[in-house]
mmCIF file with all atom_site columns, C-alpha atoms in Angstrom:
data_model
loop_
_atom_site.group_PDB
_atom_site.id
_atom_site.type_symbol
_atom_site.label_atom_id
_atom_site.label_alt_id
_atom_site.label_comp_id
_atom_site.label_asym_id
_atom_site.label_entity_id
_atom_site.label_seq_id
_atom_site.pdbx_PDB_ins_code
_atom_site.Cartn_x
_atom_site.Cartn_y
_atom_site.Cartn_z
_atom_site.occupancy
_atom_site.B_iso_or_equiv
_atom_site.pdbx_formal_charge
_atom_site.auth_seq_id
_atom_site.auth_comp_id
_atom_site.auth_asym_id
_atom_site.auth_atom_id
_atom_site.pdbx_PDB_model_num
ATOM 1   C CA . ALA H 1 1   ? 139.358 111.799 54.758 1.00 0.00 ? 231 ALA H CA 1
ATOM 2   C CA . THR H 1 2   ? 143.038 111.087 55.346 1.00 0.00 ? 232 THR H CA 1
ATOM 3   C CA . PHE H 1 3   ? 145.871 113.644 55.508 1.00 0.00 ? 233 PHE H CA 1
ATOM 4   C CA . THR H 1 4   ? 149.559 112.800 55.987 1.00 0.00 ? 234 THR H CA 1
ATOM 5   C CA . MET H 1 5   ? 152.313 115.388 56.334 1.00 0.00 ? 235 MET H CA 1
ATOM 6   C CA . TYR H 1 6   ? 155.920 114.105 56.275 1.00 0.00 ? 236 TYR H CA 1
ATOM 7   C CA . SER H 1 7   ? 157.775 117.405 56.002 1.00 0.00 ? 237 SER H CA 1
ATOM 8   C CA . GLY H 1 8   ? 157.268 121.065 55.297 1.00 0.00 ? 238 GLY H CA 1
ATOM 9   C CA . GLU H 1 9   ? 155.516 123.716 57.314 1.00 0.00 ? 239 GLU H CA 1
ATOM 10  C CA . ILE H 1 10  ? 152.000 125.022 57.791 1.00 0.00 ? 240 ILE H CA 1
ATOM 11  C CA . SER H 1 11  ? 152.501 128.495 59.200 1.00 0.00 ? 241 SER H CA 1
ATOM 12  C CA . SER H 1 12  ? 151.315 132.081 59.454 1.00 0.00 ? 242 SER H CA 1
ATOM 13  C CA . ASN H 1 13  ? 147.605 131.340 58.975 1.00 0.00 ? 243 ASN H CA 1
ATOM 14  C CA . THR H 1 14  ? 144.928 133.385 60.737 1.00 0.00 ? 244 THR H CA 1
ATOM 15  C CA . LEU H 1 15  ? 141.448 131.994 61.349 1.00 0.00 ? 245 LEU H CA 1
ATOM 16  C CA . THR H 1 16  ? 138.937 134.862 61.394 1.00 0.00 ? 246 THR H CA 1
ATOM 17  C CA . SER H 1 17  ? 135.630 133.045 60.812 1.00 0.00 ? 247 SER H CA 1
ATOM 18  C CA . ASN H 1 18  ? 133.774 131.010 63.439 1.00 0.00 ? 248 ASN H CA 1
ATOM 19  C CA . SER H 1 19  ? 135.379 127.702 62.548 1.00 0.00 ? 249 SER H CA 1
ATOM 20  C CA . ASN H 1 20  ? 138.225 125.675 64.045 1.00 0.00 ? 250 ASN H CA 1
ATOM 21  C CA . GLY H 1 21  ? 141.865 124.897 63.364 1.00 0.00 ? 251 GLY H CA 1
ATOM 22  C CA . ALA H 1 22  ? 143.861 127.844 62.039 1.00 0.00 ? 252 ALA H CA 1
ATOM 23  C CA . GLY H 1 23  ? 146.555 125.481 60.728 1.00 0.00 ? 253 GLY H CA 1
ATOM 24  C CA . ILE H 1 24  ? 144.595 122.231 60.251 1.00 0.00 ? 254 ILE H CA 1
ATOM 25  C CA . PHE H 1 25  ? 141.022 121.149 60.957 1.00 0.00 ? 255 PHE H CA 1
ATOM 26  C CA . THR H 1 26  ? 140.485 117.401 60.746 1.00 0.00 ? 256 THR H CA 1
ATOM 27  C CA . GLU H 1 27  ? 137.573 115.077 61.357 1.00 0.00 ? 257 GLU H CA 1
ATOM 28  C CA . GLY H 1 28  ? 139.277 112.071 59.770 1.00 0.00 ? 258 GLY H CA 1
ATOM 29  C CA . THR H 1 29  ? 142.705 110.465 60.097 1.00 0.00 ? 259 THR H CA 1
ATOM 30  C CA . THR H 1 30  ? 145.658 112.851 60.205 1.00 0.00 ? 260 THR H CA 1
ATOM 31  C CA . THR H 1 31  ? 149.360 112.055 60.542 1.00 0.00 ? 261 THR H CA 1
ATOM 32  C CA . ILE H 1 32  ? 152.011 114.714 61.217 1.00 0.00 ? 262 ILE H CA 1
ATOM 33  C CA . CYS H 1 33  ? 155.476 113.128 61.196 1.00 0.00 ? 263 CYS H CA 1
ATOM 34  C CA . GLY H 1 34  ? 159.027 113.373 59.861 1.00 0.00 ? 264 GLY H CA 1
ATOM 35  C CA . ASN H 1 35  ? 160.187 116.969 60.184 1.00 0.00 ? 265 ASN H CA 1
ATOM 36  C CA . ALA H 1 36  ? 156.765 118.550 59.678 1.00 0.00 ? 266 ALA H CA 1
ATOM 37  C CA . LYS H 1 37  ? 156.003 121.780 61.521 1.00 0.00 ? 267 LYS H CA 1
ATOM 38  C CA . ILE H 1 38  ? 152.739 123.511 62.414 1.00 0.00 ? 268 ILE H CA 1
ATOM 39  C CA . THR H 1 39  ? 153.809 126.926 63.663 1.00 0.00 ? 269 THR H CA 1
ATOM 40  C CA . ASN H 1 40  ? 152.818 130.583 64.082 1.00 0.00 ? 270 ASN H CA 1
ATOM 41  C CA . ASN H 1 41  ? 149.104 130.120 63.337 1.00 0.00 ? 271 ASN H CA 1
ATOM 42  C CA . ARG H 1 42  ? 146.357 132.132 65.085 1.00 0.00 ? 272 ARG H CA 1
ATOM 43  C CA . ALA H 1 43  ? 142.717 131.355 65.785 1.00 0.00 ? 273 ALA H CA 1
ATOM 44  C CA . SER H 1 44  ? 141.297 134.875 66.043 1.00 0.00 ? 274 SER H CA 1
ATOM 45  C CA . ALA H 1 45  ? 137.571 134.081 65.717 1.00 0.00 ? 275 ALA H CA 1
ATOM 46  C CA . PRO H 1 46  ? 135.234 134.414 68.746 1.00 0.00 ? 276 PRO H CA 1
ATOM 47  C CA . LYS H 1 47  ? 134.364 130.701 68.428 1.00 0.00 ? 277 LYS H CA 1
ATOM 48  C CA . GLY H 1 48  ? 137.640 129.458 66.956 1.00 0.00 ? 278 GLY H CA 1
ATOM 49  C CA . TYR H 1 49  ? 139.372 126.538 68.693 1.00 0.00 ? 279 TYR H CA 1
ATOM 50  C CA . GLY H 1 50  ? 142.826 125.199 67.878 1.00 0.00 ? 280 GLY H CA 1
ATOM 51  C CA . GLY H 1 51  ? 145.526 127.635 66.874 1.00 0.00 ? 281 GLY H CA 1
ATOM 52  C CA . GLY H 1 52  ? 147.633 124.925 65.245 1.00 0.00 ? 282 GLY H CA 1
ATOM 53  C CA . ILE H 1 53  ? 145.302 121.934 64.890 1.00 0.00 ? 283 ILE H CA 1
ATOM 54  C CA . CYS H 1 54  ? 141.705 121.111 65.783 1.00 0.00 ? 284 CYS H CA 1
ATOM 55  C CA . THR H 1 55  ? 140.838 117.410 65.653 1.00 0.00 ? 285 THR H CA 1
ATOM 56  C CA . THR H 1 56  ? 137.622 115.490 66.199 1.00 0.00 ? 286 THR H CA 1
ATOM 57  C CA . GLY H 1 57  ? 139.065 112.298 64.688 1.00 0.00 ? 287 GLY H CA 1
ATOM 58  C CA . SER H 1 58  ? 142.375 110.441 64.872 1.00 0.00 ? 288 SER H CA 1
ATOM 59  C CA . LEU H 1 59  ? 145.639 112.410 65.084 1.00 0.00 ? 289 LEU H CA 1
ATOM 60  C CA . THR H 1 60  ? 149.064 110.738 64.932 1.00 0.00 ? 290 THR H CA 1
ATOM 61  C CA . LEU H 1 61  ? 152.215 112.685 65.815 1.00 0.00 ? 291 LEU H CA 1
ATOM 62  C CA . GLY H 1 62  ? 155.608 111.091 65.205 1.00 0.00 ? 292 GLY H CA 1
ATOM 63  C CA . GLY H 1 63  ? 159.198 111.601 64.146 1.00 0.00 ? 293 GLY H CA 1
ATOM 64  C CA . ASN H 1 64  ? 160.398 115.135 64.855 1.00 0.00 ? 294 ASN H CA 1
ATOM 65  C CA . ALA H 1 65  ? 157.001 116.774 64.345 1.00 0.00 ? 295 ALA H CA 1
ATOM 66  C CA . GLU H 1 66  ? 156.644 120.173 65.994 1.00 0.00 ? 296 GLU H CA 1
ATOM 67  C CA . ILE H 1 67  ? 153.491 122.072 66.914 1.00 0.00 ? 297 ILE H CA 1
ATOM 68  C CA . THR H 1 68  ? 154.866 125.329 68.322 1.00 0.00 ? 298 THR H CA 1
ATOM 69  C CA . ASN H 1 69  ? 154.163 129.051 68.688 1.00 0.00 ? 299 ASN H CA 1
ATOM 70  C CA . ASN H 1 70  ? 150.467 128.865 67.780 1.00 0.00 ? 300 ASN H CA 1
ATOM 71  C CA . HIS H 1 71  ? 147.851 130.989 69.549 1.00 0.00 ? 301 HIS H CA 1
ATOM 72  C CA . VAL H 1 72  ? 144.135 131.196 70.332 1.00 0.00 ? 302 VAL H CA 1
ATOM 73  C CA . VAL H 1 73  ? 143.027 134.795 70.849 1.00 0.00 ? 303 VAL H CA 1
ATOM 74  C CA . TYR H 1 74  ? 139.672 134.575 72.657 1.00 0.00 ? 304 TYR H CA 1
ATOM 75  C CA . SER H 1 75  ? 139.315 133.627 76.312 1.00 0.00 ? 305 SER H CA 1
ATOM 76  C CA . GLY H 1 76  ? 137.592 130.277 76.798 1.00 0.00 ? 306 GLY H CA 1
ATOM 77  C CA . ASN H 1 77  ? 138.709 128.923 73.421 1.00 0.00 ? 307 ASN H CA 1
ATOM 78  C CA . GLY H 1 78  ? 141.320 126.248 74.111 1.00 0.00 ? 308 GLY H CA 1
ATOM 79  C CA . GLY H 1 79  ? 144.126 124.619 72.242 1.00 0.00 ? 309 GLY H CA 1
ATOM 80  C CA . GLY H 1 80  ? 146.802 127.087 71.361 1.00 0.00 ? 310 GLY H CA 1
ATOM 81  C CA . GLY H 1 81  ? 148.704 124.188 69.785 1.00 0.00 ? 311 GLY H CA 1
ATOM 82  C CA . ILE H 1 82  ? 146.087 121.429 69.462 1.00 0.00 ? 312 ILE H CA 1
ATOM 83  C CA . PHE H 1 83  ? 142.412 121.304 70.403 1.00 0.00 ? 313 PHE H CA 1
ATOM 84  C CA . ALA H 1 84  ? 141.444 117.614 70.746 1.00 0.00 ? 314 ALA H CA 1
ATOM 85  C CA . ASP H 1 85  ? 137.655 117.459 70.947 1.00 0.00 ? 315 ASP H CA 1
ATOM 86  C CA . GLN H 1 86  ? 135.500 114.815 72.615 1.00 0.00 ? 316 GLN H CA 1
ATOM 87  C CA . GLY H 1 87  ? 135.891 111.404 71.052 1.00 0.00 ? 317 GLY H CA 1
ATOM 88  C CA . SER H 1 88  ? 139.179 112.216 69.309 1.00 0.00 ? 318 SER H CA 1
ATOM 89  C CA . ARG H 1 89  ? 142.128 109.885 69.739 1.00 0.00 ? 319 ARG H CA 1
ATOM 90  C CA . LEU H 1 90  ? 145.799 110.819 69.666 1.00 0.00 ? 320 LEU H CA 1
ATOM 91  C CA . HIS H 1 91  ? 148.736 108.517 68.883 1.00 0.00 ? 321 HIS H CA 1
ATOM 92  C CA . ILE H 1 92  ? 152.231 109.788 69.730 1.00 0.00 ? 322 ILE H CA 1
ATOM 93  C CA . SER H 1 93  ? 155.791 108.498 69.321 1.00 0.00 ? 323 SER H CA 1
ATOM 94  C CA . GLY H 1 94  ? 159.289 109.777 68.566 1.00 0.00 ? 324 GLY H CA 1
ATOM 95  C CA . ASN H 1 95  ? 160.726 113.195 69.340 1.00 0.00 ? 325 ASN H CA 1
ATOM 96  C CA . VAL H 1 96  ? 157.482 115.157 69.130 1.00 0.00 ? 326 VAL H CA 1
ATOM 97  C CA . LYS H 1 97  ? 157.289 118.707 70.454 1.00 0.00 ? 327 LYS H CA 1
ATOM 98  C CA . VAL H 1 98  ? 153.955 120.315 71.386 1.00 0.00 ? 328 VAL H CA 1
ATOM 99  C CA . ALA H 1 99  ? 155.209 123.361 73.254 1.00 0.00 ? 329 ALA H CA 1
ATOM 100 C CA . GLU H 1 100 ? 155.347 127.172 73.372 1.00 0.00 ? 330 GLU H CA 1
ATOM 101 C CA . ASN H 1 101 ? 151.686 127.511 72.343 1.00 0.00 ? 331 ASN H CA 1
ATOM 102 C CA . THR H 1 102 ? 149.286 129.892 74.084 1.00 0.00 ? 332 THR H CA 1
ATOM 103 C CA . ASP H 1 103 ? 145.680 130.915 74.484 1.00 0.00 ? 333 ASP H CA 1
ATOM 104 C CA . ALA H 1 104 ? 144.214 134.102 75.972 1.00 0.00 ? 334 ALA H CA 1
ATOM 105 C CA . GLY H 1 105 ? 144.944 132.799 79.486 1.00 0.00 ? 335 GLY H CA 1
ATOM 106 C CA . GLY H 1 106 ? 148.581 131.819 78.966 1.00 0.00 ? 336 GLY H CA 1
ATOM 107 C CA . ILE H 1 107 ? 150.283 128.512 78.146 1.00 0.00 ? 337 ILE H CA 1
ATOM 108 C CA . CYS H 1 108 ? 147.969 126.050 76.376 1.00 0.00 ? 338 CYS H CA 1
ATOM 109 C CA . ASN H 1 109 ? 149.640 123.415 74.214 1.00 0.00 ? 339 ASN H CA 1
ATOM 110 C CA . LEU H 1 110 ? 147.434 120.316 73.840 1.00 0.00 ? 340 LEU H CA 1
ATOM 111 C CA . TYR H 1 111 ? 143.901 120.944 75.120 1.00 0.00 ? 341 TYR H CA 1
ATOM 112 C CA . LEU H 1 112 ? 142.024 117.697 75.864 1.00 0.00 ? 342 LEU H CA 1
ATOM 113 C CA . ASN H 1 113 ? 138.293 118.434 75.699 1.00 0.00 ? 343 ASN H CA 1
ATOM 114 C CA . HIS H 1 114 ? 137.410 114.875 76.683 1.00 0.00 ? 344 HIS H CA 1
ATOM 115 C CA . ASN H 1 115 ? 134.549 113.832 78.929 1.00 0.00 ? 345 ASN H CA 1
ATOM 116 C CA . GLU H 1 116 ? 134.482 111.192 81.657 1.00 0.00 ? 346 GLU H CA 1
ATOM 117 C CA . TYR H 1 117 ? 133.859 108.382 79.170 1.00 0.00 ? 347 TYR H CA 1
ATOM 118 C CA . ASP H 1 118 ? 137.133 109.178 77.441 1.00 0.00 ? 348 ASP H CA 1
ATOM 119 C CA . THR H 1 119 ? 139.312 109.296 80.580 1.00 0.00 ? 349 THR H CA 1
ATOM 120 C CA . ASP H 1 120 ? 137.769 106.965 83.186 1.00 0.00 ? 350 ASP H CA 1
ATOM 121 C CA . TYR H 1 121 ? 138.043 103.206 83.658 1.00 0.00 ? 351 TYR H CA 1
ATOM 122 C CA . GLY H 1 122 ? 141.664 102.956 82.594 1.00 0.00 ? 352 GLY H CA 1
ATOM 123 C CA . PHE H 1 123 ? 141.250 104.646 79.216 1.00 0.00 ? 353 PHE H CA 1
ATOM 124 C CA . ALA H 1 124 ? 143.399 107.549 78.092 1.00 0.00 ? 354 ALA H CA 1
ATOM 125 C CA . PRO H 1 125 ? 142.869 109.912 75.132 1.00 0.00 ? 355 PRO H CA 1
ATOM 126 C CA . ILE H 1 126 ? 146.551 109.559 74.103 1.00 0.00 ? 356 ILE H CA 1
ATOM 127 C CA . THR H 1 127 ? 148.141 106.258 73.111 1.00 0.00 ? 357 THR H CA 1
ATOM 128 C CA . VAL H 1 128 ? 151.940 106.150 73.026 1.00 0.00 ? 358 VAL H CA 1
ATOM 129 C CA . THR H 1 129 ? 152.598 103.850 70.064 1.00 0.00 ? 359 THR H CA 1
ATOM 130 C CA . GLY H 1 130 ? 156.412 103.921 70.078 1.00 0.00 ? 360 GLY H CA 1
ATOM 131 C CA . GLU H 1 131 ? 159.222 105.079 72.313 1.00 0.00 ? 361 GLU H CA 1
ATOM 132 C CA . LEU H 1 132 ? 159.241 108.786 73.103 1.00 0.00 ? 362 LEU H CA 1
ATOM 133 C CA . ALA H 1 133 ? 162.686 110.384 72.951 1.00 0.00 ? 363 ALA H CA 1
ATOM 134 C CA . ASP H 1 134 ? 164.116 111.870 76.129 1.00 0.00 ? 364 ASP H CA 1
ATOM 135 C CA . THR H 1 135 ? 163.674 115.293 74.522 1.00 0.00 ? 365 THR H CA 1
ATOM 136 C CA . ALA H 1 136 ? 160.030 114.810 73.427 1.00 0.00 ? 366 ALA H CA 1
ATOM 137 C CA . ARG H 1 137 ? 157.775 117.386 75.117 1.00 0.00 ? 367 ARG H CA 1
ATOM 138 C CA . ILE H 1 138 ? 153.981 117.530 75.179 1.00 0.00 ? 368 ILE H CA 1
ATOM 139 C CA . GLY H 1 139 ? 152.285 120.145 77.369 1.00 0.00 ? 369 GLY H CA 1
ATOM 140 C CA . VAL H 1 140 ? 148.718 119.230 78.373 1.00 0.00 ? 370 VAL H CA 1
ATOM 141 C CA . THR H 1 141 ? 145.639 121.162 79.531 1.00 0.00 ? 371 THR H CA 1
ATOM 142 C CA . LEU H 1 142 ? 142.420 119.393 80.525 1.00 0.00 ? 372 LEU H CA 1
ATOM 143 C CA . VAL H 1 143 ? 138.909 120.751 80.112 1.00 0.00 ? 373 VAL H CA 1
ATOM 144 C CA . GLY H 1 144 ? 137.859 122.173 83.499 1.00 0.00 ? 374 GLY H CA 1
ATOM 145 C CA . LYS H 1 145 ? 135.353 119.466 84.429 1.00 0.00 ? 375 LYS H CA 1
ATOM 146 C CA . ARG H 1 146 ? 137.997 116.752 83.946 1.00 0.00 ? 376 ARG H CA 1
ATOM 147 C CA . ARG H 1 147 ? 140.785 118.297 85.991 1.00 0.00 ? 377 ARG H CA 1
ATOM 148 C CA . PRO H 1 148 ? 141.860 116.481 89.134 1.00 0.00 ? 378 PRO H CA 1
ATOM 149 C CA . ALA H 1 149 ? 139.691 117.149 92.189 1.00 0.00 ? 379 ALA H CA 1
ATOM 150 C CA . ASN H 1 150 ? 139.009 115.569 95.570 1.00 0.00 ? 380 ASN H CA 1
ATOM 151 C CA . THR H 1 151 ? 136.494 113.174 94.018 1.00 0.00 ? 381 THR H CA 1
ATOM 152 C CA . ASN H 1 152 ? 138.765 112.396 91.065 1.00 0.00 ? 382 ASN H CA 1
ATOM 153 C CA . PRO H 1 153 ? 142.380 112.835 92.256 1.00 0.00 ? 383 PRO H CA 1
ATOM 154 C CA . THR H 1 154 ? 144.087 111.560 89.087 1.00 0.00 ? 384 THR H CA 1
ATOM 155 C CA . VAL H 1 155 ? 143.188 111.601 85.408 1.00 0.00 ? 385 VAL H CA 1
ATOM 156 C CA . ASN H 1 156 ? 144.765 109.331 82.787 1.00 0.00 ? 386 ASN H CA 1
ATOM 157 C CA . ILE H 1 157 ? 146.348 111.328 79.970 1.00 0.00 ? 387 ILE H CA 1
ATOM 158 C CA . ALA H 1 158 ? 148.437 108.804 78.018 1.00 0.00 ? 388 ALA H CA 1
ATOM 159 C CA . LYS H 1 159 ? 148.928 105.062 77.987 1.00 0.00 ? 389 LYS H CA 1
ATOM 160 C CA . ALA H 1 160 ? 151.663 102.818 76.593 1.00 0.00 ? 390 ALA H CA 1
ATOM 161 C CA . ALA H 1 161 ? 151.286 99.033  76.297 1.00 0.00 ? 391 ALA H CA 1
ATOM 162 C CA . THR H 1 162 ? 155.040 98.557  76.835 1.00 0.00 ? 392 THR H CA 1
ATOM 163 C CA . ILE H 1 163 ? 157.207 99.680  79.745 1.00 0.00 ? 393 ILE H CA 1
ATOM 164 C CA . GLY H 1 164 ? 159.840 102.274 78.831 1.00 0.00 ? 394 GLY H CA 1
ATOM 165 C CA . LEU H 1 165 ? 158.006 104.114 76.057 1.00 0.00 ? 395 LEU H CA 1
ATOM 166 C CA . ILE H 1 166 ? 157.102 107.124 78.246 1.00 0.00 ? 396 ILE H CA 1
ATOM 167 C CA . LYS H 1 167 ? 159.854 109.070 80.011 1.00 0.00 ? 397 LYS H CA 1
ATOM 168 C CA . ASN H 1 168 ? 159.158 111.109 83.142 1.00 0.00 ? 398 ASN H CA 1
ATOM 169 C CA . ASN H 1 169 ? 159.461 114.500 81.421 1.00 0.00 ? 399 ASN H CA 1
ATOM 170 C CA . ASN H 1 170 ? 157.671 113.737 78.134 1.00 0.00 ? 400 ASN H CA 1
ATOM 171 C CA . PHE H 1 171 ? 154.276 114.982 79.349 1.00 0.00 ? 401 PHE H CA 1
ATOM 172 C CA . SER H 1 172 ? 153.747 118.024 81.543 1.00 0.00 ? 402 SER H CA 1
ATOM 173 C CA . SER H 1 173 ? 150.827 120.039 82.826 1.00 0.00 ? 403 SER H CA 1
ATOM 174 C CA . ASP H 1 174 ? 150.488 123.467 81.226 1.00 0.00 ? 404 ASP H CA 1
ATOM 175 C CA . ASP H 1 175 ? 149.482 124.707 84.684 1.00 0.00 ? 405 ASP H CA 1
ATOM 176 C CA . THR H 1 176 ? 152.410 123.514 86.768 1.00 0.00 ? 406 THR H CA 1
ATOM 177 C CA . THR H 1 177 ? 151.372 125.581 89.787 1.00 0.00 ? 407 THR H CA 1
ATOM 178 C CA . LEU H 1 178 ? 148.254 123.430 90.345 1.00 0.00 ? 408 LEU H CA 1
ATOM 179 C CA . TYR H 1 179 ? 148.838 120.066 88.664 1.00 0.00 ? 409 TYR H CA 1
ATOM 180 C CA . LYS H 1 180 ? 151.803 117.746 88.362 1.00 0.00 ? 410 LYS H CA 1
ATOM 181 C CA . MET H 1 181 ? 152.209 114.958 85.827 1.00 0.00 ? 411 MET H CA 1
ATOM 182 C CA . LYS H 1 182 ? 153.407 111.530 86.930 1.00 0.00 ? 412 LYS H CA 1
ATOM 183 C CA . VAL H 1 183 ? 154.094 108.239 85.188 1.00 0.00 ? 413 VAL H CA 1
ATOM 184 C CA . ILE H 1 184 ? 152.960 105.013 86.847 1.00 0.00 ? 414 ILE H CA 1
ATOM 185 C CA . GLU H 1 185 ? 153.866 101.496 85.782 1.00 0.00 ? 415 GLU H CA 1
ATOM 186 C CA . SER H 1 186 ? 152.260 98.101  86.132 1.00 0.00 ? 416 SER H CA 1
ATOM 187 C CA . SER H 1 187 ? 153.713 94.801  84.967 1.00 0.00 ? 417 SER H CA 1
ATOM 188 C CA . SER H 1 188 ? 152.723 95.460  81.366 1.00 0.00 ? 418 SER H CA 1
ATOM 189 C CA . GLU H 1 189 ? 151.915 99.145  80.802 1.00 0.00 ? 419 GLU H CA 1
ATOM 190 C CA . GLN H 1 190 ? 152.705 102.765 81.595 1.00 0.00 ? 420 GLN H CA 1
ATOM 191 C CA . ILE H 1 191 ? 150.193 105.516 82.249 1.00 0.00 ? 421 ILE H CA 1
ATOM 192 C CA . ALA H 1 192 ? 150.879 109.250 82.370 1.00 0.00 ? 422 ALA H CA 1
ATOM 193 C CA . GLN H 1 193 ? 148.490 110.841 84.881 1.00 0.00 ? 423 GLN H CA 1
ATOM 194 C CA . LEU H 1 194 ? 147.702 114.397 85.831 1.00 0.00 ? 424 LEU H CA 1
#
């Protein structure tokens, strides 16, 4: 299935059953762009992931889209703003804001539940498809087993095939006390790493 949202707002929904995505649950192709907002949604179920959005498919965020002020109630359930499950792919451009979302443990904006096959060997779960504005902000949390460690000191978060699409402050770690985001460049691409 395909869902495209150019404007309007999905807000004030509460998920109380053991399913995912209080604002949107998608297994197909979803585009949130223009001035669309996903805000003030709550996943209150014991097994509910994704306060704003839960995706297992392809999610594109562009324009001035905002995913803000969403919340996951139960500890261990990630993705206050977006829960991106294993195998999902995200495409981001424009002046997107994924910020001010929380889970039971604190700040949790975009939760990447990807395994080693999704983040090793130069791959990244997020593709930057167009220039990100200086004011675009995407907070990121990684599933525990994929966080940087001595054996795996950096993890690829986002990749752009053209230099200049990613600005230094576009992506940030939701846990800034432990992890810092950096952008590296080669002759033909940029990679945001945690």
